[in-house]
Tab-separated table of C-alpha atoms in Angstrom:
chain	number	residue	atom	x	y	z
A	1	UNK	CA	95.662	145.450	125.341
A	2	UNK	CA	94.048	145.101	122.657
A	3	UNK	CA	93.466	142.060	121.691
A	4	UNK	CA	91.342	142.021	125.133
A	5	UNK	CA	89.649	145.013	124.745
A	6	UNK	CA	88.448	143.087	121.182
A	7	UNK	CA	87.799	139.703	123.334
A	8	UNK	CA	85.760	141.710	125.716
A	9	UNK	CA	83.658	143.559	122.878
A	10	UNK	CA	82.633	140.546	121.058
A	11	UNK	CA	81.774	138.810	124.394
A	12	UNK	CA	79.481	141.832	125.548
A	13	UNK	CA	78.053	141.574	121.309
A	14	UNK	CA	77.675	138.369	121.504
A	15	UNK	CA	75.456	138.877	125.240
A	16	UNK	CA	73.345	141.012	124.100
A	17	UNK	CA	72.606	139.830	120.768
A	18	UNK	CA	71.715	136.557	122.739
A	19	UNK	CA	69.667	138.763	125.004
A	20	UNK	CA	67.738	139.869	122.271
A	21	UNK	CA	67.153	137.031	120.451
A	22	UNK	CA	65.576	135.534	123.976
A	23	UNK	CA	63.210	138.123	124.749
A	24	UNK	CA	61.632	139.371	121.476
A	25	UNK	CA	62.193	136.242	118.781
A	26	UNK	CA	64.333	134.691	116.128
A	27	UNK	CA	63.583	133.193	112.667
A	28	UNK	CA	62.241	129.186	111.307
A	29	UNK	CA	62.081	127.481	108.375
A	30	UNK	CA	58.609	126.284	107.800
A	31	UNK	CA	59.268	123.148	106.622
A	32	UNK	CA	55.606	120.796	104.978
A	33	UNK	CA	52.285	121.695	103.339
A	34	UNK	CA	49.839	121.688	106.553
A	35	UNK	CA	50.072	125.492	106.367
A	36	UNK	CA	49.257	125.942	102.268
A	37	UNK	CA	48.030	128.414	100.749
A	38	UNK	CA	49.076	131.093	104.085
A	39	UNK	CA	53.081	129.005	104.094
A	40	UNK	CA	55.280	127.103	101.128
A	41	UNK	CA	52.892	127.648	98.298
A	42	UNK	CA	54.199	126.486	95.118
A	43	UNK	CA	56.801	124.245	97.277
A	44	UNK	CA	58.655	127.949	98.146
A	45	UNK	CA	59.769	127.805	101.799
A	46	UNK	CA	59.090	130.607	103.823
A	47	UNK	CA	60.883	131.352	106.950
A	48	UNK	CA	59.149	133.160	109.181
A	49	UNK	CA	60.038	135.475	112.113
A	50	UNK	CA	59.211	133.398	116.088
A	51	UNK	CA	57.687	135.901	118.306
A	52	UNK	CA	58.053	135.296	122.426
A	53	UNK	CA	56.910	138.389	123.149
A	54	UNK	CA	52.527	137.255	122.722
A	55	UNK	CA	52.959	133.757	124.456
A	56	UNK	CA	55.024	135.832	127.531
A	57	UNK	CA	51.948	138.505	127.774
A	58	UNK	CA	49.247	136.049	126.645
A	59	UNK	CA	48.107	138.077	123.713
A	60	UNK	CA	47.618	134.891	121.667
A	61	UNK	CA	43.934	135.735	119.764
A	62	UNK	CA	41.467	132.995	117.213
A	63	UNK	CA	43.086	133.880	113.891
A	64	UNK	CA	46.747	134.002	115.349
A	65	UNK	CA	49.376	131.287	114.006
A	66	UNK	CA	51.405	129.568	116.237
A	67	UNK	CA	54.928	127.411	117.107
A	68	UNK	CA	54.111	124.996	119.423
A	69	UNK	CA	56.400	121.578	120.954
A	70	UNK	CA	54.234	118.997	119.413
A	71	UNK	CA	51.822	116.771	121.357
A	72	UNK	CA	52.955	113.107	119.125
A	73	UNK	CA	56.992	114.112	119.319
A	74	UNK	CA	57.746	116.319	121.820
A	75	UNK	CA	61.244	116.672	120.090
A	76	UNK	CA	59.024	117.943	117.360
A	77	UNK	CA	57.475	121.714	116.487
A	78	UNK	CA	54.324	122.212	114.464
A	79	UNK	CA	52.856	125.605	112.622
A	80	UNK	CA	49.437	125.814	112.832
A	81	UNK	CA	46.731	128.428	113.580
A	82	UNK	CA	43.946	129.178	116.185
A	83	UNK	CA	40.560	128.352	115.525
A	84	UNK	CA	39.295	128.835	119.345
A	85	UNK	CA	40.425	130.017	122.581
A	86	UNK	CA	39.538	128.583	126.486
A	87	UNK	CA	35.363	128.697	126.709
A	88	UNK	CA	35.277	128.714	122.579
A	89	UNK	CA	32.365	125.903	121.664
A	90	UNK	CA	33.150	124.773	118.437
A	91	UNK	CA	30.999	122.481	116.266
A	92	UNK	CA	33.192	120.099	113.904
A	93	UNK	CA	32.122	118.267	111.016
A	94	UNK	CA	32.607	114.928	110.769
A	95	UNK	CA	33.118	112.720	107.803
A	96	UNK	CA	29.910	110.971	107.397
A	97	UNK	CA	27.913	115.001	107.833
A	98	UNK	CA	26.991	114.890	110.864
A	99	UNK	CA	28.909	116.957	113.744
A	100	UNK	CA	30.107	117.482	117.424
A	101	UNK	CA	30.222	120.190	119.651
A	102	UNK	CA	33.359	120.769	121.746
A	103	UNK	CA	33.853	122.895	124.306
A	104	UNK	CA	37.880	124.166	124.642
A	105	UNK	CA	38.928	124.001	128.121
A	106	UNK	CA	41.212	126.899	130.149
A	107	UNK	CA	44.743	127.153	129.231
A	108	UNK	CA	44.192	125.489	125.806
A	109	UNK	CA	43.861	125.980	122.379
A	110	UNK	CA	42.407	124.712	119.476
A	111	UNK	CA	45.027	124.188	116.246
A	112	UNK	CA	44.605	123.875	112.893
A	113	UNK	CA	45.867	123.492	109.515
A	114	UNK	CA	45.050	125.678	106.450
A	115	UNK	CA	45.753	122.363	104.504
A	116	UNK	CA	42.844	121.098	105.895
A	117	UNK	CA	43.078	116.872	105.406
A	118	UNK	CA	47.007	117.128	105.219
A	119	UNK	CA	47.506	118.624	108.543
A	120	UNK	CA	47.871	116.701	112.288
A	121	UNK	CA	46.042	119.253	114.451
A	122	UNK	CA	43.671	119.629	117.004
A	123	UNK	CA	41.334	117.698	114.877
A	124	UNK	CA	43.108	114.304	115.720
A	125	UNK	CA	44.367	115.307	119.249
A	126	UNK	CA	42.142	117.828	120.428
A	127	UNK	CA	43.442	121.123	121.899
A	128	UNK	CA	46.525	121.935	122.455
A	129	UNK	CA	47.990	123.431	126.502
A	130	UNK	CA	49.368	126.612	126.501
A	131	UNK	CA	52.507	125.643	128.207
A	132	UNK	CA	53.082	123.979	124.681
A	133	UNK	CA	53.013	127.780	122.614
A	134	UNK	CA	56.372	128.456	122.274
A	135	UNK	CA	55.580	131.815	120.291
A	136	UNK	CA	53.390	133.702	117.465
A	137	UNK	CA	54.233	133.574	113.487
A	138	UNK	CA	53.438	137.710	113.033
A	139	UNK	CA	55.917	137.747	109.644
A	140	UNK	CA	56.889	135.633	106.682
A	141	UNK	CA	60.325	137.004	106.381
A	142	UNK	CA	61.841	135.095	103.105
A	143	UNK	CA	61.971	135.087	100.371
A	144	UNK	CA	62.027	138.645	99.630
A	145	UNK	CA	58.689	138.191	97.428
A	146	UNK	CA	56.684	136.637	100.653
A	147	UNK	CA	57.264	139.327	103.223
A	148	UNK	CA	54.596	140.133	104.517
A	149	UNK	CA	52.241	140.043	108.152
A	150	UNK	CA	50.111	136.720	108.626
C-alpha cells in the first residue's frame, strides 16, 4: 500500500509539473552573439524564461524578444527582437547607402538581432511566419547578477 501511494504521488506530481511547463513556459539557454548586448555580454551565458502565453493569445508586439524555429534549419531555434508586425512599412538601409521599403505581410513578423552585422535575421531571410514563433522571452533568469525583465 505504501509504495503504491508513493508511485501515484510521483506520477501525479510529474503530470501536474509537465502541464504547468507546457502551459506557461520553461527556461532556455541563449547561445551566440547575435543578441549582444541584451544577452551574453562579456561572454556570460544567459538563461531566459520562455513564456508560451503571449504566442497563444497573440499578444506579441514590436520590441518583444521571441524564440522561433529557424527558417534556415527547422532543428534549430533562434532568438530575435520583433522590429515589425503585420502591416508595418520598414525602410531598410543597404550597404551602398540606398534604402528599400518592405511591408510586413499579414501573419508575419520582421525580426532582427541586436548585434547588427553579426546576426542571421529578417534582413537575410525576410519576414518570419507567426507560425514559427514558439515563445516570448520576457526575462533573464540566470545568472542571478543578470536577473531582469527585458
